[in-house]
Amino acid sequence: MKEQIEDIIIEEKEVIIEEIVKSKGLRGKVFVSYAPGRVNLIGEHTDYNMGFVMPCAIDLKTVALGRFTNHEGEISIESLNLREKIRVNFDNIKPTKTWADYILGPIFLLKNKIWNLKGGLEIIIKGNVPLGGGLSSSASCEVAVSSLLNEMFNLKMEKIEIVRISKKAENEFVGVPCGIMDQMSSVFGKENHAMVIDCKTEEIEYVKFPQSWSVVICDSGVKHKLGESEYKKRQNECQQALKIIKERIKNNQIESLRDVDEDMLDILKRENEILWKRAKFVVEENKRVLTAKEAIKKEDKETIAKVFIQSHIGLQKEYEVSCEELDKLVEIAYDFKYTIGARMTGAGFGGNTVNIVEKGKEKEFAEFVKEKYKSKTNKKTEIRIVKISDGAKSFQMEI
Ligand code: GLA
């Protein structure tokens, strides 16, 4: 285990050193952090309803490198992926509505703690989490930056504080009202383990992922514009559904859809068909997470196949956040003999599907899906066989 962590660190050092030597020629003491993306195995749109999710951190990550400079009051941030650099004044950090906000957000929120900054700060980012594909590229960037600042300024933040700062950056600085799943996964991920997160109590149960199963992610290659506005709309619909149920049954113990049962759903059905569909999906999805947890422990493939397809169909027909391309990818995946489970993952409206496939059959699966997806949609899919990985790390080094 220790050896593997060191291997990862060495690998990340090399990526960064190579980039710096090539493009910057920096020398001296630098701080490095990295934070993984995640794939959600099951439990979609349940986090902001205080329910259960089952993500895992993956070996796609954002690496952040920081150093102190002599430029008084200046924060310089650079994305090596985008080949863009911006400079802002420490006293005047504002959202830019660009990629830079994922970096500026945590800096802004931690400003009070790093107030004694003398000179300037330079942060360089490089990552391989596909942007906007439902694999938490934004959370991995926010967590990488929060962890980096923690290391640079010796803030001694607990891991859960890093989660909270990163989520707050996304909610308040970037302006996306996400739940807590992505940042939790990026911080608390554990190699070879799925995480069952209770989004109400923030407790995590790690479940060993079967050695004979593999996680494969298929990118639909599309990102529908509707995504962001529909995400907010679904949150509002869940709130409205909750409000009606609470009013009708006059029960103050019900704090979220997490506390709603089938009988309460019936009340909603009579009043508002759309809200009923949304709430029904959430109530059932929560149960599916718990069923999937037990199934993973027992390596029970049939149950996984069942709950994954139920989850996908619910997202398609009841929560209405899937799209044609994701549906096709799931349909194709289930035509492959060694698929254990397949469903869309993340917020929806494009992005990726998550597939559990028998170990040893991943490449065959990838070929199969690529060819069929091309012939059915005339689109290309990028397929990633991922490793379930540890959460964020930070360290210092001399170069
Ligand atoms: C996005 C959000 C998460 C979660 C998922 C849907 O990834 O960032 O908080 O709500 O959508 O499950």
Short mmCIF file of C-alpha atoms and ligand atoms in Angstrom, two decimals:
data_model
loop_
_atom_site.label_atom_id
_atom_site.label_comp_id
_atom_site.label_asym_id
_atom_site.label_seq_id
_atom_site.Cartn_x
_atom_site.Cartn_y
_atom_site.Cartn_z
CA MET A 1 0.00 0.00 0.00
CA LYS A 2 2.72 2.46 1.06
CA GLU A 3 4.74 1.56 -1.98
CA GLN A 4 1.78 2.19 -4.26
CA ILE A 5 1.15 5.64 -2.81
CA GLU A 6 4.81 6.48 -3.32
CA ASP A 7 4.58 5.24 -6.89
CA ILE A 8 1.65 7.55 -7.53
CA ILE A 9 3.47 10.49 -6.00
CA ILE A 10 6.55 9.81 -8.10
CA GLU A 11 4.40 9.56 -11.19
CA GLU A 12 2.74 12.91 -10.39
CA LYS A 13 6.09 14.53 -9.65
CA GLU A 14 7.25 13.43 -13.06
CA VAL A 15 4.22 14.84 -14.83
CA ILE A 16 4.66 18.16 -13.09
CA ILE A 17 8.43 18.30 -13.36
CA GLU A 18 8.25 17.53 -17.05
CA GLU A 19 5.71 20.31 -17.56
CA ILE A 20 7.70 22.80 -15.51
CA VAL A 21 11.00 22.01 -17.12
CA LYS A 22 9.48 22.18 -20.56
CA SER A 23 7.35 25.25 -20.20
CA LYS A 24 8.58 27.18 -17.14
CA GLY A 25 12.07 26.23 -16.13
CA LEU A 26 11.24 26.71 -12.42
CA ARG A 27 13.61 25.65 -9.67
CA GLY A 28 13.54 25.48 -5.88
CA LYS A 29 10.86 24.61 -3.35
CA VAL A 30 7.38 23.91 -4.65
CA PHE A 31 4.18 22.54 -3.17
CA VAL A 32 2.17 19.90 -4.97
CA SER A 33 -1.26 18.47 -4.48
CA TYR A 34 -3.44 16.22 -6.50
CA ALA A 35 -7.09 15.34 -6.28
CA PRO A 36 -8.95 12.64 -8.19
CA GLY A 37 -12.14 12.80 -10.20
CA ARG A 38 -14.85 10.31 -9.33
CA VAL A 39 -17.33 8.04 -10.94
CA ASN A 40 -20.65 7.53 -9.23
CA LEU A 41 -21.56 3.84 -9.23
CA ILE A 42 -25.13 4.44 -8.10
CA GLY A 43 -27.20 7.00 -6.16
CA GLU A 44 -27.80 9.80 -8.64
CA HIS A 45 -29.36 13.14 -7.69
CA THR A 46 -29.74 11.88 -4.14
CA ASP A 47 -26.91 13.87 -2.52
CA TYR A 48 -28.74 17.21 -2.44
CA ASN A 49 -31.77 15.32 -1.10
CA MET A 50 -29.72 14.17 1.90
CA GLY A 51 -29.75 10.58 0.69
CA PHE A 52 -27.19 7.90 -0.16
CA VAL A 53 -24.62 7.80 -2.94
CA MET A 54 -21.99 5.24 -3.91
CA PRO A 55 -19.12 6.85 -5.82
CA CYS A 56 -15.46 5.94 -6.02
CA ALA A 57 -12.43 8.11 -6.69
CA ILE A 58 -10.64 7.23 -9.92
CA ASP A 59 -7.13 7.47 -11.32
CA LEU A 60 -7.91 10.57 -13.38
CA LYS A 61 -6.87 13.64 -11.45
CA THR A 62 -6.02 17.31 -11.23
CA VAL A 63 -2.50 18.18 -10.13
CA ALA A 64 -1.83 21.62 -8.66
CA LEU A 65 1.60 23.09 -8.14
CA GLY A 66 2.13 26.19 -6.02
CA ARG A 67 5.02 28.39 -5.05
CA PHE A 68 5.60 31.73 -3.38
CA THR A 69 6.83 34.56 -5.59
CA ASN A 70 8.25 38.06 -5.06
CA HIS A 71 5.36 39.79 -6.80
CA GLU A 72 3.69 41.54 -3.88
CA GLY A 73 -0.06 40.91 -3.70
CA GLU A 74 -0.21 39.06 -7.00
CA ILE A 75 -1.87 35.74 -7.58
CA SER A 76 -0.88 34.15 -10.85
CA ILE A 77 -2.82 31.09 -11.99
CA GLU A 78 -2.16 29.02 -15.03
CA SER A 79 -3.82 26.06 -16.69
CA LEU A 80 -1.33 23.94 -18.61
CA ASN A 81 -4.22 22.13 -20.28
CA LEU A 82 -5.77 25.30 -21.63
CA ARG A 83 -2.44 27.13 -22.01
CA GLU A 84 -3.93 30.16 -20.33
CA LYS A 85 -2.65 32.27 -17.51
CA ILE A 86 -4.28 35.07 -15.53
CA ARG A 87 -3.04 37.40 -12.81
CA VAL A 88 -5.24 38.91 -10.12
CA ASN A 89 -4.66 41.03 -7.09
CA PHE A 90 -4.98 39.28 -3.76
CA ASP A 91 -7.32 42.04 -2.51
CA ASN A 92 -9.55 41.94 -5.52
CA ILE A 93 -10.58 38.36 -6.18
CA LYS A 94 -13.88 38.12 -8.07
CA PRO A 95 -15.54 35.41 -10.15
CA THR A 96 -14.42 35.56 -13.77
CA LYS A 97 -16.95 33.08 -15.21
CA THR A 98 -14.00 31.13 -16.63
CA TRP A 99 -11.97 28.03 -15.68
CA ALA A 100 -10.03 30.25 -13.27
CA ASP A 101 -12.98 30.33 -10.86
CA TYR A 102 -12.32 26.73 -9.76
CA ILE A 103 -8.95 27.97 -8.50
CA LEU A 104 -9.90 31.46 -7.36
CA GLY A 105 -12.92 30.13 -5.40
CA PRO A 106 -10.93 28.24 -2.74
CA ILE A 107 -8.34 31.07 -2.57
CA PHE A 108 -11.12 33.60 -2.01
CA LEU A 109 -12.77 31.47 0.68
CA LEU A 110 -9.51 30.84 2.50
CA LYS A 111 -8.37 34.44 2.24
CA ASN A 112 -8.87 35.12 5.92
CA LYS A 113 -6.63 32.23 6.82
CA ILE A 114 -3.84 33.17 4.42
CA TRP A 115 -4.05 36.89 5.10
CA ASN A 116 -0.42 37.05 6.12
CA LEU A 117 0.70 36.30 2.58
CA LYS A 118 3.85 38.27 1.87
CA GLY A 119 4.88 38.52 -1.74
CA GLY A 120 2.77 36.63 -4.24
CA LEU A 121 1.40 33.24 -5.07
CA GLU A 122 1.68 31.21 -8.23
CA ILE A 123 -0.49 28.18 -8.94
CA ILE A 124 -0.15 25.95 -11.98
CA ILE A 125 -2.78 23.33 -12.76
CA LYS A 126 -2.74 20.30 -14.97
CA GLY A 127 -5.29 17.52 -15.06
CA ASN A 128 -6.60 14.58 -17.03
CA VAL A 129 -10.20 14.44 -15.80
CA PRO A 130 -12.30 15.13 -18.93
CA LEU A 131 -13.93 18.54 -18.55
CA GLY A 132 -17.68 18.63 -18.07
CA GLY A 133 -18.12 14.88 -18.52
CA GLY A 134 -19.77 14.03 -15.21
CA LEU A 135 -16.52 12.78 -13.66
CA SER A 136 -16.07 15.78 -11.32
CA SER A 137 -13.35 17.71 -13.08
CA SER A 138 -14.46 20.84 -11.22
CA ALA A 139 -14.51 19.25 -7.75
CA SER A 140 -11.09 17.69 -8.36
CA CYS A 141 -9.72 21.12 -9.24
CA GLU A 142 -11.27 22.78 -6.17
CA VAL A 143 -10.05 20.01 -3.87
CA ALA A 144 -6.56 20.14 -5.40
CA VAL A 145 -6.38 23.89 -4.77
CA SER A 146 -7.81 23.71 -1.23
CA SER A 147 -5.33 20.93 -0.37
CA LEU A 148 -2.50 22.91 -1.92
CA LEU A 149 -3.30 25.99 0.18
CA ASN A 150 -3.59 23.79 3.23
CA GLU A 151 -0.06 22.53 2.58
CA MET A 152 1.46 25.88 1.59
CA PHE A 153 0.09 27.85 4.53
CA ASN A 154 0.15 24.99 7.01
CA LEU A 155 -3.55 25.54 7.72
CA LYS A 156 -4.01 22.15 9.39
CA MET A 157 -7.50 21.79 7.95
CA GLU A 158 -9.28 18.51 8.62
CA LYS A 159 -10.24 16.57 5.49
CA ILE A 160 -13.91 17.40 5.98
CA GLU A 161 -13.02 21.12 6.01
CA ILE A 162 -11.31 20.68 2.66
CA VAL A 163 -14.56 19.10 1.42
CA ARG A 164 -16.63 22.01 2.75
CA ILE A 165 -14.39 24.76 1.37
CA SER A 166 -14.34 23.06 -2.04
CA LYS A 167 -18.10 22.62 -2.10
CA LYS A 168 -18.64 26.19 -0.99
CA ALA A 169 -16.35 27.35 -3.80
CA GLU A 170 -18.53 25.47 -6.30
CA ASN A 171 -21.83 26.68 -4.76
CA GLU A 172 -20.98 30.29 -4.01
CA PHE A 173 -18.06 31.31 -6.20
CA VAL A 174 -18.65 29.24 -9.34
CA GLY A 175 -22.41 29.36 -8.74
CA VAL A 176 -23.36 25.70 -9.25
CA PRO A 177 -25.63 24.37 -6.47
CA CYS A 178 -24.11 20.86 -6.38
CA GLY A 179 -24.48 18.42 -3.49
CA ILE A 180 -21.59 17.06 -1.45
CA MET A 181 -20.82 13.83 -3.32
CA ASP A 182 -18.06 14.99 -5.67
CA GLN A 183 -15.90 16.80 -3.13
CA MET A 184 -16.35 13.98 -0.58
CA SER A 185 -15.20 11.41 -3.13
CA SER A 186 -12.20 13.44 -4.19
CA VAL A 187 -11.03 13.93 -0.60
CA PHE A 188 -11.97 10.61 1.00
CA GLY A 189 -11.53 8.15 -1.91
CA LYS A 190 -9.91 4.83 -1.04
CA GLU A 191 -8.06 2.52 -3.37
CA ASN A 192 -10.14 -0.50 -4.48
CA HIS A 193 -13.13 0.60 -2.40
CA ALA A 194 -16.49 2.04 -3.28
CA MET A 195 -17.75 4.62 -0.78
CA VAL A 196 -21.30 4.56 0.50
CA ILE A 197 -21.86 8.12 1.67
CA ASP A 198 -24.76 9.13 3.82
CA CYS A 199 -25.18 12.72 2.65
CA LYS A 200 -27.17 13.64 5.75
CA THR A 201 -24.66 12.56 8.37
CA GLU A 202 -21.62 12.71 6.04
CA GLU A 203 -20.64 9.23 7.23
CA ILE A 204 -18.75 6.99 4.84
CA GLU A 205 -18.82 3.23 4.68
CA TYR A 206 -16.04 1.81 2.51
CA VAL A 207 -17.02 -1.31 0.61
CA LYS A 208 -14.31 -3.45 -0.95
CA PHE A 209 -14.81 -3.60 -4.67
CA PRO A 210 -14.67 -7.18 -5.99
CA GLN A 211 -11.29 -8.03 -7.48
CA SER A 212 -12.89 -9.85 -10.36
CA TRP A 213 -14.87 -6.77 -11.47
CA SER A 214 -13.64 -3.73 -13.39
CA VAL A 215 -15.00 -0.22 -13.77
CA VAL A 216 -15.16 1.08 -17.33
CA ILE A 217 -16.40 4.54 -18.27
CA CYS A 218 -17.84 5.36 -21.69
CA ASP A 219 -17.98 8.95 -22.84
CA SER A 220 -21.02 9.74 -24.96
CA GLY A 221 -19.08 12.62 -26.52
CA VAL A 222 -22.03 14.96 -26.00
CA LYS A 223 -22.78 17.65 -23.47
CA HIS A 224 -26.25 19.11 -23.83
CA LYS A 225 -26.61 22.78 -22.98
CA LEU A 226 -29.74 22.16 -20.95
CA GLY A 227 -27.71 20.44 -18.22
CA GLU A 228 -27.07 23.28 -15.82
CA SER A 229 -30.51 24.85 -15.84
CA GLU A 230 -32.23 21.46 -15.60
CA TYR A 231 -30.02 20.53 -12.62
CA LYS A 232 -31.28 23.57 -10.73
CA LYS A 233 -34.82 22.83 -11.87
CA ARG A 234 -34.66 19.29 -10.49
CA GLN A 235 -33.47 20.62 -7.14
CA ASN A 236 -36.43 23.01 -7.05
CA GLU A 237 -38.83 20.26 -8.00
CA CYS A 238 -37.53 18.11 -5.16
CA GLN A 239 -37.99 21.03 -2.76
CA GLN A 240 -41.53 21.62 -3.97
CA ALA A 241 -42.36 17.91 -3.67
CA LEU A 242 -41.05 17.95 -0.10
CA LYS A 243 -43.03 21.05 0.76
CA ILE A 244 -46.32 19.55 -0.44
CA ILE A 245 -45.75 16.29 1.42
CA LYS A 246 -44.88 18.14 4.63
CA GLU A 247 -47.93 20.35 4.38
CA ARG A 248 -50.32 17.51 3.72
CA ILE A 249 -49.17 15.15 6.41
CA LYS A 250 -48.27 17.88 8.91
CA ASN A 251 -45.06 16.20 10.00
CA ASN A 252 -42.09 18.32 10.90
CA GLN A 253 -39.80 15.34 11.26
CA ILE A 254 -39.51 15.14 7.50
CA GLU A 255 -36.44 17.14 6.58
CA SER A 256 -35.75 15.91 3.08
CA LEU A 257 -36.88 13.38 0.49
CA ARG A 258 -34.64 10.96 2.36
CA ASP A 259 -37.38 10.73 5.03
CA VAL A 260 -40.22 10.13 2.56
CA ASP A 261 -41.86 6.71 2.11
CA GLU A 262 -44.22 5.15 -0.46
CA ASP A 263 -47.43 6.21 1.32
CA MET A 264 -46.31 9.82 1.35
CA LEU A 265 -45.51 9.56 -2.35
CA ASP A 266 -49.11 8.56 -3.02
CA ILE A 267 -50.28 11.91 -1.67
CA LEU A 268 -48.10 13.62 -4.22
CA LYS A 269 -49.27 11.42 -7.05
CA ARG A 270 -52.80 12.71 -6.65
CA GLU A 271 -51.61 16.33 -6.75
CA ASN A 272 -48.75 16.69 -9.16
CA GLU A 273 -47.63 13.98 -11.55
CA ILE A 274 -44.24 15.55 -12.40
CA LEU A 275 -43.23 16.18 -8.79
CA TRP A 276 -44.38 12.67 -7.92
CA LYS A 277 -42.13 11.17 -10.61
CA ARG A 278 -39.11 13.14 -9.40
CA ALA A 279 -39.66 12.27 -5.73
CA LYS A 280 -40.42 8.63 -6.50
CA PHE A 281 -37.12 8.33 -8.33
CA VAL A 282 -35.18 9.77 -5.38
CA VAL A 283 -36.93 7.58 -2.80
CA GLU A 284 -36.28 4.44 -4.87
CA GLU A 285 -32.73 5.42 -5.81
CA ASN A 286 -31.81 5.70 -2.13
CA LYS A 287 -33.00 2.14 -1.61
CA ARG A 288 -31.08 0.97 -4.64
CA VAL A 289 -27.83 2.30 -3.18
CA LEU A 290 -28.32 0.22 -0.06
CA THR A 291 -29.25 -2.83 -2.13
CA ALA A 292 -26.19 -2.31 -4.35
CA LYS A 293 -23.97 -2.03 -1.27
CA GLU A 294 -25.01 -5.48 -0.07
CA ALA A 295 -24.74 -6.88 -3.60
CA ILE A 296 -21.18 -5.62 -3.95
CA LYS A 297 -20.24 -7.19 -0.63
CA LYS A 298 -21.64 -10.52 -1.84
CA GLU A 299 -20.35 -10.12 -5.41
CA ASP A 300 -23.95 -10.62 -6.48
CA LYS A 301 -23.92 -9.80 -10.20
CA GLU A 302 -27.63 -10.30 -10.83
CA THR A 303 -28.66 -7.76 -8.25
CA ILE A 304 -26.16 -5.24 -9.57
CA ALA A 305 -27.47 -5.71 -13.11
CA LYS A 306 -31.00 -5.17 -11.84
CA VAL A 307 -30.45 -2.06 -9.73
CA PHE A 308 -28.18 -0.42 -12.29
CA ILE A 309 -30.75 -0.76 -15.06
CA GLN A 310 -33.56 0.36 -12.76
CA SER A 311 -31.51 3.40 -11.84
CA HIS A 312 -30.89 4.23 -15.48
CA ILE A 313 -34.51 3.81 -16.49
CA GLY A 314 -35.57 5.97 -13.54
CA LEU A 315 -33.17 8.70 -14.62
CA GLN A 316 -34.49 8.41 -18.16
CA LYS A 317 -38.23 8.24 -17.55
CA GLU A 318 -38.89 9.69 -14.10
CA TYR A 319 -36.10 12.12 -13.35
CA GLU A 320 -35.71 12.86 -17.08
CA VAL A 321 -32.02 13.70 -17.13
CA SER A 322 -30.73 11.10 -19.57
CA CYS A 323 -30.41 11.57 -23.33
CA GLU A 324 -30.46 9.43 -26.46
CA GLU A 325 -26.70 8.92 -26.53
CA LEU A 326 -26.50 7.76 -22.90
CA ASP A 327 -29.46 5.43 -23.42
CA LYS A 328 -27.75 3.89 -26.45
CA LEU A 329 -24.50 3.36 -24.56
CA VAL A 330 -26.35 1.58 -21.75
CA GLU A 331 -28.36 -0.55 -24.17
CA ILE A 332 -25.18 -1.56 -26.03
CA ALA A 333 -23.36 -2.34 -22.77
CA TYR A 334 -26.07 -4.78 -21.71
CA ASP A 335 -25.71 -6.60 -25.06
CA PHE A 336 -22.16 -7.50 -24.10
CA LYS A 337 -21.96 -10.90 -22.47
CA TYR A 338 -19.63 -9.93 -19.61
CA THR A 339 -21.32 -6.70 -18.49
CA ILE A 340 -22.41 -6.81 -14.87
CA GLY A 341 -24.11 -3.39 -14.70
CA ALA A 342 -24.38 -0.22 -16.78
CA ARG A 343 -26.03 3.16 -16.24
CA MET A 344 -25.54 6.85 -16.88
CA THR A 345 -23.45 8.58 -14.23
CA GLY A 346 -23.30 12.15 -12.94
CA ALA A 347 -25.82 14.91 -13.48
CA GLY A 348 -26.88 13.73 -16.96
CA PHE A 349 -27.70 15.44 -20.28
CA GLY A 350 -24.59 13.87 -21.81
CA GLY A 351 -21.30 12.91 -20.24
CA ASN A 352 -20.49 9.35 -19.31
CA THR A 353 -21.92 5.96 -18.47
CA VAL A 354 -20.45 3.77 -15.76
CA ASN A 355 -20.08 0.08 -16.48
CA ILE A 356 -19.06 -2.81 -14.29
CA VAL A 357 -17.47 -5.49 -16.42
CA GLU A 358 -15.87 -8.84 -15.62
CA LYS A 359 -12.13 -8.38 -15.12
CA GLY A 360 -10.16 -9.43 -18.18
CA LYS A 361 -13.00 -8.51 -20.53
CA GLU A 362 -12.54 -4.73 -20.43
CA LYS A 363 -10.75 -4.39 -23.76
CA GLU A 364 -13.22 -6.65 -25.52
CA PHE A 365 -16.01 -4.56 -23.97
CA ALA A 366 -14.38 -1.35 -25.19
CA GLU A 367 -14.09 -2.63 -28.75
CA PHE A 368 -17.66 -3.89 -28.71
CA VAL A 369 -19.14 -0.62 -27.42
CA LYS A 370 -17.00 1.58 -29.69
CA GLU A 371 -18.05 -0.24 -32.81
CA LYS A 372 -21.75 -0.51 -31.96
CA TYR A 373 -21.99 3.11 -30.77
CA LYS A 374 -20.42 4.32 -33.99
CA SER A 375 -22.75 2.26 -36.13
CA LYS A 376 -25.88 3.25 -34.17
CA THR A 377 -25.23 6.95 -33.58
CA ASN A 378 -22.40 7.82 -35.95
CA LYS A 379 -20.59 9.25 -32.93
CA LYS A 380 -17.31 8.29 -31.30
CA THR A 381 -17.06 7.17 -27.72
CA GLU A 382 -13.92 7.44 -25.66
CA ILE A 383 -13.59 4.55 -23.25
CA ARG A 384 -11.60 4.62 -20.04
CA ILE A 385 -10.76 1.59 -17.94
CA VAL A 386 -10.24 3.17 -14.54
CA LYS A 387 -8.69 2.13 -11.25
CA ILE A 388 -10.44 2.93 -8.00
CA SER A 389 -8.01 5.22 -6.24
CA ASP A 390 -7.14 7.10 -3.09
CA GLY A 391 -8.32 10.63 -2.35
CA ALA A 392 -6.38 13.91 -2.46
CA LYS A 393 -2.76 14.20 -1.32
CA SER A 394 -0.38 17.11 -0.90
CA PHE A 395 3.35 17.41 -0.27
CA GLN A 396 6.39 19.66 -0.73
CA MET A 397 9.37 19.05 -2.90
CA GLU A 398 12.63 20.55 -4.15
CA ILE A 399 13.23 20.64 -7.86
C1 GLA B 1 -23.38 16.52 -10.14
C2 GLA B 1 -23.30 17.20 -8.78
C3 GLA B 1 -23.40 16.19 -7.65
C4 GLA B 1 -24.61 15.29 -7.83
C5 GLA B 1 -24.66 14.72 -9.24
C6 GLA B 1 -25.93 13.93 -9.52
O1 GLA B 1 -22.26 15.72 -10.34
O2 GLA B 1 -22.08 17.90 -8.68
O3 GLA B 1 -23.44 16.86 -6.42
O4 GLA B 1 -25.79 15.98 -7.52
O5 GLA B 1 -24.57 15.75 -10.23
O6 GLA B 1 -25.95 12.77 -8.78
#
